PDB file of C-alpha atoms in Angstrom:
ATOM      1  CA  UNK A1413      39.304 228.327  58.482  1.00 72.00           C
ATOM      2  CA  UNK A1414      38.278 224.994  59.957  1.00 79.00           C
ATOM      3  CA  UNK A1415      39.695 223.785  63.272  1.00 86.00           C
ATOM      4  CA  UNK A1416      39.958 220.122  64.228  1.00 88.00           C
ATOM      5  CA  UNK A1417      41.487 218.408  67.235  1.00 87.00           C
ATOM      6  CA  UNK A1418      42.074 214.884  68.486  1.00 90.00           C
ATOM      7  CA  UNK A1419      43.921 212.982  71.186  1.00 91.00           C
ATOM      8  CA  UNK A1420      46.782 210.598  70.492  1.00 90.00           C
ATOM      9  CA  UNK A1421      45.709 206.977  70.884  1.00 89.00           C
ATOM     10  CA  UNK A1422      47.822 204.317  72.631  1.00 88.00           C
ATOM     11  CA  UNK A1423      48.603 202.735  69.257  1.00 82.00           C
ATOM     12  CA  UNK A1424      49.981 206.057  67.961  1.00 87.00           C
ATOM     13  CA  UNK A1425      52.295 206.643  70.924  1.00 89.00           C
ATOM     14  CA  UNK A1426      55.851 207.289  69.675  1.00 92.00           C
ATOM     15  CA  UNK A1427      54.888 207.844  66.023  1.00 91.00           C
ATOM     16  CA  UNK A1428      55.889 210.846  63.909  1.00 91.00           C
ATOM     17  CA  UNK A1429      53.514 213.768  64.163  1.00 93.00           C
ATOM     18  CA  UNK A1430      53.060 214.204  60.398  1.00 91.00           C
ATOM     19  CA  UNK A1431      52.031 210.559  59.985  1.00 87.00           C
ATOM     20  CA  UNK A1432      49.533 210.736  62.847  1.00 89.00           C
ATOM     21  CA  UNK A1433      48.004 213.960  61.543  1.00 90.00           C
ATOM     22  CA  UNK A1434      47.745 212.565  58.000  1.00 83.00           C
ATOM     23  CA  UNK A1435      45.996 209.480  59.355  1.00 81.00           C
ATOM     24  CA  UNK A1436      43.580 211.683  61.302  1.00 85.00           C
ATOM     25  CA  UNK A1437      42.738 213.913  58.331  1.00 81.00           C
ATOM     26  CA  UNK A1438      42.163 210.962  56.023  1.00 72.00           C
ATOM     27  CA  UNK A1439      42.763 210.337  52.319  1.00 60.00           C
ATOM     28  CA  UNK A1440      41.918 213.893  51.222  1.00 60.00           C
ATOM     29  CA  UNK A1441      45.266 215.100  52.584  1.00 72.00           C
ATOM     30  CA  UNK A1442      48.676 213.884  51.459  1.00 68.00           C
ATOM     31  CA  UNK A1443      51.745 213.743  53.679  1.00 76.00           C
ATOM     32  CA  UNK A1444      53.215 216.684  51.756  1.00 76.00           C
ATOM     33  CA  UNK A1445      50.113 218.753  52.485  1.00 79.00           C
ATOM     34  CA  UNK A1446      50.322 217.877  56.182  1.00 87.00           C
ATOM     35  CA  UNK A1447      53.980 218.873  56.303  1.00 89.00           C
ATOM     36  CA  UNK A1448      53.066 222.185  54.666  1.00 87.00           C
ATOM     37  CA  UNK A1449      50.501 222.785  57.418  1.00 91.00           C
ATOM     38  CA  UNK A1450      53.200 222.071  59.992  1.00 92.00           C
ATOM     39  CA  UNK A1451      55.620 224.524  58.385  1.00 91.00           C
ATOM     40  CA  UNK A1452      52.881 227.159  58.440  1.00 90.00           C
ATOM     41  CA  UNK A1453      52.307 226.625  62.156  1.00 91.00           C
ATOM     42  CA  UNK A1454      48.816 225.198  61.600  1.00 91.00           C
ATOM     43  CA  UNK A1455      49.449 222.144  63.809  1.00 94.00           C
ATOM     44  CA  UNK A1456      50.048 222.381  67.554  1.00 94.00           C
ATOM     45  CA  UNK A1457      50.595 219.915  70.388  1.00 95.00           C
ATOM     46  CA  UNK A1458      49.130 221.021  73.691  1.00 93.00           C
ATOM     47  CA  UNK A1459      48.993 224.532  72.232  1.00 91.00           C
ATOM     48  CA  UNK A1460      52.655 224.611  71.193  1.00 92.00           C
ATOM     49  CA  UNK A1461      54.049 224.712  67.612  1.00 89.00           C
ATOM     50  CA  UNK A1462      55.362 221.339  66.474  1.00 91.00           C
ATOM     51  CA  UNK A1463      57.597 219.813  63.813  1.00 92.00           C
ATOM     52  CA  UNK A1464      56.851 217.025  61.360  1.00 91.00           C
ATOM     53  CA  UNK A1465      59.345 214.542  62.812  1.00 92.00           C
ATOM     54  CA  UNK A1466      58.335 215.166  66.413  1.00 93.00           C
ATOM     55  CA  UNK A1467      57.232 212.005  68.228  1.00 94.00           C
ATOM     56  CA  UNK A1468      53.800 212.148  69.801  1.00 94.00           C
ATOM     57  CA  UNK A1469      52.764 210.813  73.176  1.00 93.00           C
ATOM     58  CA  UNK A1470      49.606 209.068  74.277  1.00 91.00           C
ATOM     59  CA  UNK A1471      46.716 211.400  75.228  1.00 91.00           C
ATOM     60  CA  UNK A1472      48.409 214.522  73.832  1.00 93.00           C
ATOM     61  CA  UNK A1473      45.927 216.994  72.400  1.00 94.00           C
ATOM     62  CA  UNK A1474      46.672 217.903  68.796  1.00 94.00           C
ATOM     63  CA  UNK A1475      44.963 220.775  67.034  1.00 94.00           C
ATOM     64  CA  UNK A1476      44.943 221.281  63.278  1.00 93.00           C
ATOM     65  CA  UNK A1477      43.836 224.459  61.511  1.00 91.00           C
ATOM     66  CA  UNK A1478      42.761 223.849  57.933  1.00 84.00           C
ATOM     67  CA  UNK A1479      42.766 226.783  55.511  1.00 76.00           C
ATOM     68  CA  UNK A1480      39.660 227.544  53.523  1.00 67.00           C
ATOM     69  CA  UNK A1481      39.287 225.474  50.326  1.00 57.00           C
ATOM     70  CA  UNK A1482      41.297 226.714  47.400  1.00 54.00           C
ATOM     71  CA  UNK A1483      39.096 228.715  45.071  1.00 54.00           C
ATOM     72  CA  UNK A1484      39.525 227.308  41.607  1.00 57.00           C
ATOM     73  CA  UNK A1485      37.893 227.908  38.284  1.00 66.00           C
ATOM     74  CA  UNK A1486      36.074 224.747  37.328  1.00 75.00           C
ATOM     75  CA  UNK A1487      36.734 224.154  33.654  1.00 81.00           C
ATOM     76  CA  UNK A1488      34.240 221.862  31.913  1.00 83.00           C
ATOM     77  CA  UNK A1489      35.827 218.629  30.693  1.00 87.00           C
ATOM     78  CA  UNK A1490      33.947 216.665  28.002  1.00 90.00           C
ATOM     79  CA  UNK A1491      33.356 213.079  29.129  1.00 91.00           C
ATOM     80  CA  UNK A1492      31.329 210.126  27.945  1.00 93.00           C
ATOM     81  CA  UNK A1493      28.651 209.965  30.631  1.00 94.00           C
ATOM     82  CA  UNK A1494      25.844 207.433  30.761  1.00 96.00           C
ATOM     83  CA  UNK A1495      22.767 209.544  31.482  1.00 96.00           C
ATOM     84  CA  UNK A1496      19.947 207.647  33.198  1.00 97.00           C
ATOM     85  CA  UNK A1497      17.588 210.611  33.493  1.00 97.00           C
ATOM     86  CA  UNK A1498      17.709 214.326  32.789  1.00 95.00           C
ATOM     87  CA  UNK A1499      15.428 217.344  32.731  1.00 94.00           C
ATOM     88  CA  UNK A1500      15.851 221.075  33.307  1.00 92.00           C
ATOM     89  CA  UNK A1501      16.182 220.555  37.068  1.00 93.00           C
ATOM     90  CA  UNK A1502      18.450 217.554  37.611  1.00 94.00           C
ATOM     91  CA  UNK A1503      20.497 214.832  35.989  1.00 94.00           C
ATOM     92  CA  UNK A1504      21.188 211.229  37.052  1.00 96.00           C
ATOM     93  CA  UNK A1505      24.271 209.407  35.761  1.00 96.00           C
ATOM     94  CA  UNK A1506      25.603 205.860  35.971  1.00 97.00           C
ATOM     95  CA  UNK A1507      29.007 206.672  37.461  1.00 96.00           C
ATOM     96  CA  UNK A1508      31.887 204.500  36.229  1.00 95.00           C
ATOM     97  CA  UNK A1509      34.655 203.120  38.424  1.00 94.00           C
ATOM     98  CA  UNK A1510      37.741 205.281  38.916  1.00 89.00           C
ATOM     99  CA  UNK A1511      35.922 208.618  38.633  1.00 90.00           C
ATOM    100  CA  UNK A1512      36.089 210.947  41.639  1.00 87.00           C
ATOM    101  CA  UNK A1513      32.765 212.713  42.195  1.00 86.00           C
ATOM    102  CA  UNK A1514      33.917 216.237  43.063  1.00 78.00           C
ATOM    103  CA  UNK A1515      37.154 218.254  43.415  1.00 74.00           C
ATOM    104  CA  UNK A1516      39.045 217.789  46.672  1.00 68.00           C
ATOM    105  CA  UNK A1517      42.674 218.042  47.792  1.00 62.00           C
ATOM    106  CA  UNK A1518      44.664 215.810  45.454  1.00 61.00           C
ATOM    107  CA  UNK A1519      41.819 215.601  42.918  1.00 64.00           C
ATOM    108  CA  UNK A1520      41.127 219.011  41.441  1.00 65.00           C
ATOM    109  CA  UNK A1521      40.814 217.910  37.813  1.00 74.00           C
ATOM    110  CA  UNK A1522      38.803 215.461  35.707  1.00 80.00           C
ATOM    111  CA  UNK A1523      36.124 214.737  38.296  1.00 87.00           C
ATOM    112  CA  UNK A1524      32.481 213.944  37.628  1.00 90.00           C
ATOM    113  CA  UNK A1525      31.692 217.595  38.373  1.00 87.00           C
ATOM    114  CA  UNK A1526      33.939 218.661  35.476  1.00 88.00           C
ATOM    115  CA  UNK A1527      32.133 216.230  33.184  1.00 89.00           C
ATOM    116  CA  UNK A1528      28.696 217.377  34.319  1.00 90.00           C
ATOM    117  CA  UNK A1529      29.643 221.008  33.716  1.00 87.00           C
ATOM    118  CA  UNK A1530      30.572 220.114  30.146  1.00 88.00           C
ATOM    119  CA  UNK A1531      27.353 218.149  29.679  1.00 89.00           C
ATOM    120  CA  UNK A1532      24.872 220.492  31.375  1.00 86.00           C
ATOM    121  CA  UNK A1533      26.557 223.875  31.231  1.00 75.00           C
ATOM    122  CA  UNK A1534      24.432 225.249  34.073  1.00 66.00           C
ATOM    123  CA  UNK A1535      25.650 223.590  37.270  1.00 68.00           C
ATOM    124  CA  UNK A1536      28.131 226.304  38.271  1.00 50.00           C
ATOM    125  CA  UNK A1537      27.541 227.702  41.743  1.00 59.00           C
ATOM    126  CA  UNK A1538      24.948 225.148  42.802  1.00 61.00           C
ATOM    127  CA  UNK A1539      25.606 223.538  46.179  1.00 56.00           C
ATOM    128  CA  UNK A1540      29.041 225.029  46.807  1.00 57.00           C
ATOM    129  CA  UNK A1541      31.878 226.215  44.645  1.00 54.00           C
ATOM    130  CA  UNK A1542      33.970 223.041  44.598  1.00 58.00           C
ATOM    131  CA  UNK A1543      31.080 220.604  44.255  1.00 64.00           C
ATOM    132  CA  UNK A1544      28.351 222.320  42.231  1.00 73.00           C
ATOM    133  CA  UNK A1545      25.159 220.324  41.975  1.00 78.00           C
ATOM    134  CA  UNK A1546      26.415 217.393  44.046  1.00 83.00           C
ATOM    135  CA  UNK A1547      23.910 216.191  46.653  1.00 84.00           C
ATOM    136  CA  UNK A1548      25.409 212.801  47.547  1.00 86.00           C
ATOM    137  CA  UNK A1549      28.515 210.891  46.548  1.00 86.00           C
ATOM    138  CA  UNK A1550      29.858 207.453  45.741  1.00 91.00           C
ATOM    139  CA  UNK A1551      33.375 206.268  46.495  1.00 89.00           C
ATOM    140  CA  UNK A1552      35.803 206.644  43.608  1.00 91.00           C
ATOM    141  CA  UNK A1553      35.636 202.940  42.717  1.00 93.00           C
ATOM    142  CA  UNK A1554      31.970 202.365  43.514  1.00 95.00           C
ATOM    143  CA  UNK A1555      29.776 202.507  40.430  1.00 97.00           C
ATOM    144  CA  UNK A1556      26.155 203.290  39.772  1.00 97.00           C
ATOM    145  CA  UNK A1557      23.354 205.831  39.992  1.00 97.00           C
ATOM    146  CA  UNK A1558      24.143 209.330  41.236  1.00 95.00           C
ATOM    147  CA  UNK A1559      21.925 212.421  41.033  1.00 94.00           C
ATOM    148  CA  UNK A1560      23.074 216.028  40.630  1.00 91.00           C
ATOM    149  CA  UNK A1561      20.999 219.224  40.806  1.00 90.00           C
ATOM    150  CA  UNK A1562      20.979 221.942  38.156  1.00 88.00           C
ATOM    151  CA  UNK A1563      19.629 224.760  40.316  1.00 86.00           C
ATOM    152  CA  UNK A1564      19.548 225.785  43.963  1.00 81.00           C
ATOM    153  CA  UNK A1565      15.870 224.974  44.527  1.00 86.00           C
ATOM    154  CA  UNK A1566      16.366 221.409  43.300  1.00 89.00           C
ATOM    155  CA  UNK A1567      19.558 221.083  45.315  1.00 86.00           C
ATOM    156  CA  UNK A1568      17.791 222.128  48.517  1.00 85.00           C
ATOM    157  CA  UNK A1569      14.925 219.740  47.855  1.00 90.00           C
ATOM    158  CA  UNK A1570      17.151 216.753  47.159  1.00 90.00           C
ATOM    159  CA  UNK A1571      19.416 217.518  50.122  1.00 85.00           C
ATOM    160  CA  UNK A1572      16.403 217.643  52.444  1.00 87.00           C
ATOM    161  CA  UNK A1573      15.072 214.355  51.043  1.00 90.00           C
ATOM    162  CA  UNK A1574      18.419 212.620  51.573  1.00 87.00           C
ATOM    163  CA  UNK A1575      18.687 213.991  55.117  1.00 81.00           C
ATOM    164  CA  UNK A1576      15.177 212.763  55.933  1.00 84.00           C
ATOM    165  CA  UNK A1577      15.805 209.313  54.463  1.00 86.00           C
ATOM    166  CA  UNK A1578      13.128 209.715  51.804  1.00 91.00           C
ATOM    167  CA  UNK A1579      15.399 208.638  48.944  1.00 93.00           C
ATOM    168  CA  UNK A1580      15.731 204.880  48.405  1.00 94.00           C
ATOM    169  CA  UNK A1581      19.211 203.711  47.491  1.00 93.00           C
ATOM    170  CA  UNK A1582      19.831 200.060  46.690  1.00 97.00           C
ATOM    171  CA  UNK A1583      23.190 198.502  45.898  1.00 98.00           C
ATOM    172  CA  UNK A1584      24.396 195.231  44.424  1.00 98.00           C
ATOM    173  CA  UNK A1585      27.319 193.867  46.397  1.00 98.00           C
ATOM    174  CA  UNK A1586      29.424 190.821  45.569  1.00 97.00           C
ATOM    175  CA  UNK A1587      30.414 189.457  48.971  1.00 97.00           C
ATOM    176  CA  UNK A1588      33.070 186.986  50.011  1.00 95.00           C
ATOM    177  CA  UNK A1589      31.529 184.010  51.781  1.00 95.00           C
ATOM    178  CA  UNK A1590      27.954 183.221  52.686  1.00 97.00           C
ATOM    179  CA  UNK A1591      26.246 185.762  54.951  1.00 97.00           C
ATOM    180  CA  UNK A1592      22.703 185.087  56.220  1.00 97.00           C
ATOM    181  CA  UNK A1593      20.127 185.372  53.452  1.00 97.00           C
ATOM    182  CA  UNK A1594      18.812 188.585  54.948  1.00 97.00           C
ATOM    183  CA  UNK A1595      19.574 190.782  57.889  1.00 97.00           C
ATOM    184  CA  UNK A1596      20.106 194.141  59.518  1.00 97.00           C
ATOM    185  CA  UNK A1597      23.349 195.728  60.719  1.00 97.00           C
ATOM    186  CA  UNK A1598      22.907 198.915  62.707  1.00 95.00           C
ATOM    187  CA  UNK A1599      26.273 199.291  64.380  1.00 95.00           C
ATOM    188  CA  UNK A1600      27.410 202.895  64.481  1.00 93.00           C
ATOM    189  CA  UNK A1601      30.357 203.960  62.324  1.00 92.00           C
ATOM    190  CA  UNK A1602      33.167 206.401  62.986  1.00 87.00           C
ATOM    191  CA  UNK A1603      36.843 206.898  62.360  1.00 82.00           C
ATOM    192  CA  UNK A1604      38.928 203.774  63.088  1.00 84.00           C
ATOM    193  CA  UNK A1605      40.614 204.177  66.499  1.00 79.00           C
ATOM    194  CA  UNK A1606      44.034 203.197  65.101  1.00 79.00           C
ATOM    195  CA  UNK A1607      43.964 203.409  61.298  1.00 79.00           C
ATOM    196  CA  UNK A1608      42.471 206.841  60.807  1.00 68.00           C
ATOM    197  CA  UNK A1609      42.158 206.477  57.029  1.00 75.00           C
ATOM    198  CA  UNK A1610      39.640 203.715  57.689  1.00 86.00           C
ATOM    199  CA  UNK A1611      36.182 203.692  59.206  1.00 89.00           C
ATOM    200  CA  UNK A1612      35.021 201.267  61.882  1.00 91.00           C
ATOM    201  CA  UNK A1613      32.230 200.403  64.300  1.00 91.00           C
ATOM    202  CA  UNK A1614      34.823 200.113  67.063  1.00 87.00           C
ATOM    203  CA  UNK A1615      35.931 203.237  68.849  1.00 75.00           C
ATOM    204  CA  UNK A1616      34.544 206.560  70.096  1.00 74.00           C
ATOM    205  CA  UNK A1617      32.357 209.119  68.340  1.00 75.00           C
ATOM    206  CA  UNK A1618      30.256 206.631  66.384  1.00 85.00           C
ATOM    207  CA  UNK A1619      27.403 207.910  64.227  1.00 87.00           C
ATOM    208  CA  UNK A1620      24.209 205.900  63.679  1.00 91.00           C
ATOM    209  CA  UNK A1621      24.328 203.613  60.647  1.00 93.00           C
ATOM    210  CA  UNK A1622      21.735 201.179  59.331  1.00 94.00           C
ATOM    211  CA  UNK A1623      22.276 198.610  56.571  1.00 96.00           C
ATOM    212  CA  UNK A1624      19.818 195.933  55.444  1.00 97.00           C
ATOM    213  CA  UNK A1625      20.456 193.209  52.904  1.00 98.00           C
ATOM    214  CA  UNK A1626      18.941 190.296  51.033  1.00 98.00           C
ATOM    215  CA  UNK A1627      21.101 187.641  49.382  1.00 98.00           C
ATOM    216  CA  UNK A1628      19.812 186.856  45.897  1.00 98.00           C
ATOM    217  CA  UNK A1629      22.304 184.126  45.030  1.00 97.00           C
ATOM    218  CA  UNK A1630      25.024 182.039  46.608  1.00 97.00           C
ATOM    219  CA  UNK A1631      27.762 180.809  44.276  1.00 97.00           C
ATOM    220  CA  UNK A1632      29.655 177.537  44.684  1.00 94.00           C
ATOM    221  CA  UNK A1633      32.977 179.383  44.383  1.00 93.00           C
ATOM    222  CA  UNK A1634      32.473 181.052  47.757  1.00 93.00           C
ATOM    223  CA  UNK A1635      30.739 184.310  46.883  1.00 95.00           C
ATOM    224  CA  UNK A1636      27.269 185.755  47.424  1.00 97.00           C
ATOM    225  CA  UNK A1637      25.372 188.412  45.513  1.00 98.00           C
ATOM    226  CA  UNK A1638      23.274 190.671  47.745  1.00 98.00           C
ATOM    227  CA  UNK A1639      20.925 193.589  47.316  1.00 98.00           C
ATOM    228  CA  UNK A1640      21.779 196.125  49.997  1.00 98.00           C
ATOM    229  CA  UNK A1641      19.898 199.162  51.248  1.00 96.00           C
ATOM    230  CA  UNK A1642      21.278 201.872  53.476  1.00 93.00           C
ATOM    231  CA  UNK A1643      19.125 204.076  55.677  1.00 87.00           C
ATOM    232  CA  UNK A1644      22.091 206.305  56.488  1.00 84.00           C
ATOM    233  CA  UNK A1645      24.991 207.485  54.355  1.00 82.00           C
ATOM    234  CA  UNK A1646      28.101 207.026  56.466  1.00 87.00           C
ATOM    235  CA  UNK A1647      31.493 206.928  54.777  1.00 87.00           C
ATOM    236  CA  UNK A1648      32.273 203.364  53.579  1.00 93.00           C
ATOM    237  CA  UNK A1649      29.150 202.147  55.413  1.00 95.00           C
ATOM    238  CA  UNK A1650      28.413 199.029  53.351  1.00 97.00           C
ATOM    239  CA  UNK A1651      32.069 198.094  53.092  1.00 96.00           C
ATOM    240  CA  UNK A1652      32.633 198.424  56.850  1.00 96.00           C
ATOM    241  CA  UNK A1653      29.483 196.620  57.945  1.00 97.00           C
ATOM    242  CA  UNK A1654      30.071 193.558  55.764  1.00 97.00           C
ATOM    243  CA  UNK A1655      33.804 193.428  56.407  1.00 96.00           C
ATOM    244  CA  UNK A1656      33.295 193.434  60.167  1.00 96.00           C
ATOM    245  CA  UNK A1657      30.702 190.661  59.816  1.00 96.00           C
ATOM    246  CA  UNK A1658      33.350 188.568  58.044  1.00 95.00           C
ATOM    247  CA  UNK A1659      31.910 188.925  54.524  1.00 97.00           C
ATOM    248  CA  UNK A1660      33.835 191.785  52.890  1.00 96.00           C
ATOM    249  CA  UNK A1661      32.894 193.190  49.517  1.00 96.00           C
ATOM    250  CA  UNK A1662      34.901 191.322  46.867  1.00 95.00           C
ATOM    251  CA  UNK A1663      37.937 193.221  45.673  1.00 93.00           C
ATOM    252  CA  UNK A1664      37.835 195.818  48.453  1.00 93.00           C
ATOM    253  CA  UNK A1665      41.450 197.061  48.742  1.00 90.00           C
ATOM    254  CA  UNK A1666      40.880 198.596  52.192  1.00 91.00           C
ATOM    255  CA  UNK A1667      38.464 196.313  54.040  1.00 93.00           C
ATOM    256  CA  UNK A1668      38.784 193.116  52.001  1.00 89.00           C
ATOM    257  CA  UNK A1669      40.909 190.021  52.292  1.00 76.00           C
ATOM    258  CA  UNK A1670      43.454 188.363  50.028  1.00 71.00           C
ATOM    259  CA  UNK A1671      42.217 185.636  47.723  1.00 64.00           C
ATOM    260  CA  UNK A1672      43.942 182.411  46.739  1.00 65.00           C
ATOM    261  CA  UNK A1673      46.322 183.295  43.864  1.00 61.00           C
ATOM    262  CA  UNK A1674      45.289 180.074  42.119  1.00 70.00           C
ATOM    263  CA  UNK A1675      41.620 181.066  42.165  1.00 80.00           C
ATOM    264  CA  UNK A1676      40.729 182.411  38.671  1.00 85.00           C
ATOM    265  CA  UNK A1677      37.719 184.302  39.982  1.00 87.00           C
ATOM    266  CA  UNK A1678      39.770 185.889  42.728  1.00 84.00           C
ATOM    267  CA  UNK A1679      42.338 186.891  40.139  1.00 85.00           C
ATOM    268  CA  UNK A1680      39.627 188.470  37.956  1.00 87.00           C
ATOM    269  CA  UNK A1681      38.407 190.436  40.958  1.00 88.00           C
ATOM    270  CA  UNK A1682      41.962 191.479  41.786  1.00 86.00           C
ATOM    271  CA  UNK A1683      42.584 192.573  38.196  1.00 87.00           C
ATOM    272  CA  UNK A1684      39.597 194.916  38.400  1.00 87.00           C
ATOM    273  CA  UNK A1685      41.439 196.651  41.231  1.00 88.00           C
ATOM    274  CA  UNK A1686      38.329 197.807  43.076  1.00 93.00           C
ATOM    275  CA  UNK A1687      35.428 196.793  45.287  1.00 95.00           C
ATOM    276  CA  UNK A1688      32.481 195.155  43.513  1.00 97.00           C
ATOM    277  CA  UNK A1689      29.817 197.504  44.817  1.00 97.00           C
ATOM    278  CA  UNK A1690      27.257 199.086  42.494  1.00 98.00           C
ATOM    279  CA  UNK A1691      24.442 201.567  43.198  1.00 97.00           C
ATOM    280  CA  UNK A1692      21.862 199.732  41.124  1.00 98.00           C
ATOM    281  CA  UNK A1693      18.611 201.486  42.020  1.00 98.00           C
ATOM    282  CA  UNK A1694      17.694 205.068  42.957  1.00 97.00           C
ATOM    283  CA  UNK A1695      14.101 206.034  43.776  1.00 97.00           C
ATOM    284  CA  UNK A1696      12.960 209.502  44.809  1.00 96.00           C
ATOM    285  CA  UNK A1697      10.208 212.071  44.427  1.00 97.00           C
ATOM    286  CA  UNK A1698      11.227 214.828  42.042  1.00 97.00           C
ATOM    287  CA  UNK A1699      11.598 217.954  44.228  1.00 94.00           C
ATOM    288  CA  UNK A1700      10.012 220.210  41.601  1.00 95.00           C
ATOM    289  CA  UNK A1701       7.547 218.150  39.533  1.00 96.00           C
ATOM    290  CA  UNK A1702       6.703 215.760  42.427  1.00 96.00           C
ATOM    291  CA  UNK A1703       6.710 212.773  40.090  1.00 96.00           C
ATOM    292  CA  UNK A1704       8.233 209.483  41.205  1.00 97.00           C
ATOM    293  CA  UNK A1705      11.643 208.812  39.660  1.00 97.00           C
ATOM    294  CA  UNK A1706      12.661 205.136  39.693  1.00 98.00           C
ATOM    295  CA  UNK A1707      15.971 204.411  37.941  1.00 98.00           C
ATOM    296  CA  UNK A1708      18.107 201.310  37.448  1.00 98.00           C
ATOM    297  CA  UNK A1709      21.801 201.530  36.583  1.00 98.00           C
ATOM    298  CA  UNK A1710      23.260 198.696  34.517  1.00 97.00           C
ATOM    299  CA  UNK A1711      26.246 196.785  35.852  1.00 97.00           C
ATOM    300  CA  UNK A1712      29.711 197.741  34.558  1.00 96.00           C
ATOM    301  CA  UNK A1713      31.544 195.237  32.300  1.00 95.00           C
ATOM    302  CA  UNK A1714      33.997 193.960  34.935  1.00 95.00           C
ATOM    303  CA  UNK A1715      31.188 193.192  37.385  1.00 96.00           C
ATOM    304  CA  UNK A1716      29.179 191.384  34.691  1.00 96.00           C
ATOM    305  CA  UNK A1717      32.241 189.383  33.627  1.00 95.00           C
ATOM    306  CA  UNK A1718      32.900 188.083  37.147  1.00 95.00           C
ATOM    307  CA  UNK A1719      29.237 187.133  37.592  1.00 97.00           C
ATOM    308  CA  UNK A1720      29.419 185.133  34.335  1.00 96.00           C
ATOM    309  CA  UNK A1721      32.493 183.310  35.623  1.00 95.00           C
ATOM    310  CA  UNK A1722      30.684 182.468  38.863  1.00 96.00           C
ATOM    311  CA  UNK A1723      27.655 181.203  36.948  1.00 96.00           C
ATOM    312  CA  UNK A1724      29.878 179.005  34.753  1.00 94.00           C
ATOM    313  CA  UNK A1725      31.384 177.417  37.857  1.00 92.00           C
ATOM    314  CA  UNK A1726      27.876 176.718  39.156  1.00 93.00           C
ATOM    315  CA  UNK A1727      26.826 175.184  35.851  1.00 91.00           C
ATOM    316  CA  UNK A1728      29.919 173.011  35.457  1.00 79.00           C
TER     317      UNK A1728
END
C-alpha cells in the first residue's frame, strides 16, 4: 500500500474533507473513490479516523493510505492505430486525441495499452502490469508520437534514455497571443497550492522543469504557432509554463482562457474540446540496434483545420 500525506492550506480551511482529499489525489481518483477510502478508514486527520463531511482546518496533517492497484486482466481491444515505426523490440504510434495511454482509476478499458496489446500481442508484463510497455505518456487530449517497448530489455533502455534526457521530444503548440520568438522557461513545477488537480510553478515542493520554444509563425487573428522542446517531463509542463507566461495553449480546458464567442477561430478551437498540443517529433537511439530513430507525427485533422482558418485570415 502507498501512503501519502499533506497539510491543509489556508485556502482549504473549512472545506469538506472528501473534497480536499480528492483535490490532493488528483484526477485519477473520483469523489466516490475518496469516500470509499474514508469509509474504509484509509484517511486520517492528525492520526484520527475522519468522515467525508468533516470540515478541515488550516495546517491539519492528513494522511491517506492507497490500496495496491487493482489487478486486472488486460484484454486486447482492436483499434485503428497509426504506426510510425515498428520492429521486434518497440513500436511508435501517432496517438489520437481522447485516448488515455494506460489503465488507471476511472479508465480501466479502451486505453492505448489495450490497443497495443491487440496490435502487438507481446506487450503483456512489460514495464508493470497495468501499463505494459509504456515508457512515457501524453495527456489524454494531447496528440502525437509515443513509443512503447515490446520486451523488458528495450523498456529498461528507453526508460534510462528518458531519465537521462537523451530522447529529443518536440511539440507543436498553438498559443494564444504573441510570446517572444524564442525563449527558455525553467520555473519548477509542482502541485498547485490551492487547486490540487492543477499543476503550477507557485507553491512548495517544486520539481525542476525546462521548456524551450521557437515561434515559427504569428497569425493576425491573435495566435502563434511554436515548436517546443522539453528537457524534463513534468505533468502538464508545456501547458503550465505557457499559461503562466500569459500565452496558454489554445483550447486548453484547464489552463486556458475563454475566447470571444463571435470569433470563428475561437469557436473552432472550442468545438475541438481540447488543447492544441501535438508531439510532432521524436528522436532517440534504438536501445537494441543502436540506430538513430527520427520520426515525425502528422497533425490531426482538427489541428490542421484551425491552421487553415488562421492562414485564410492572414491571406484575406
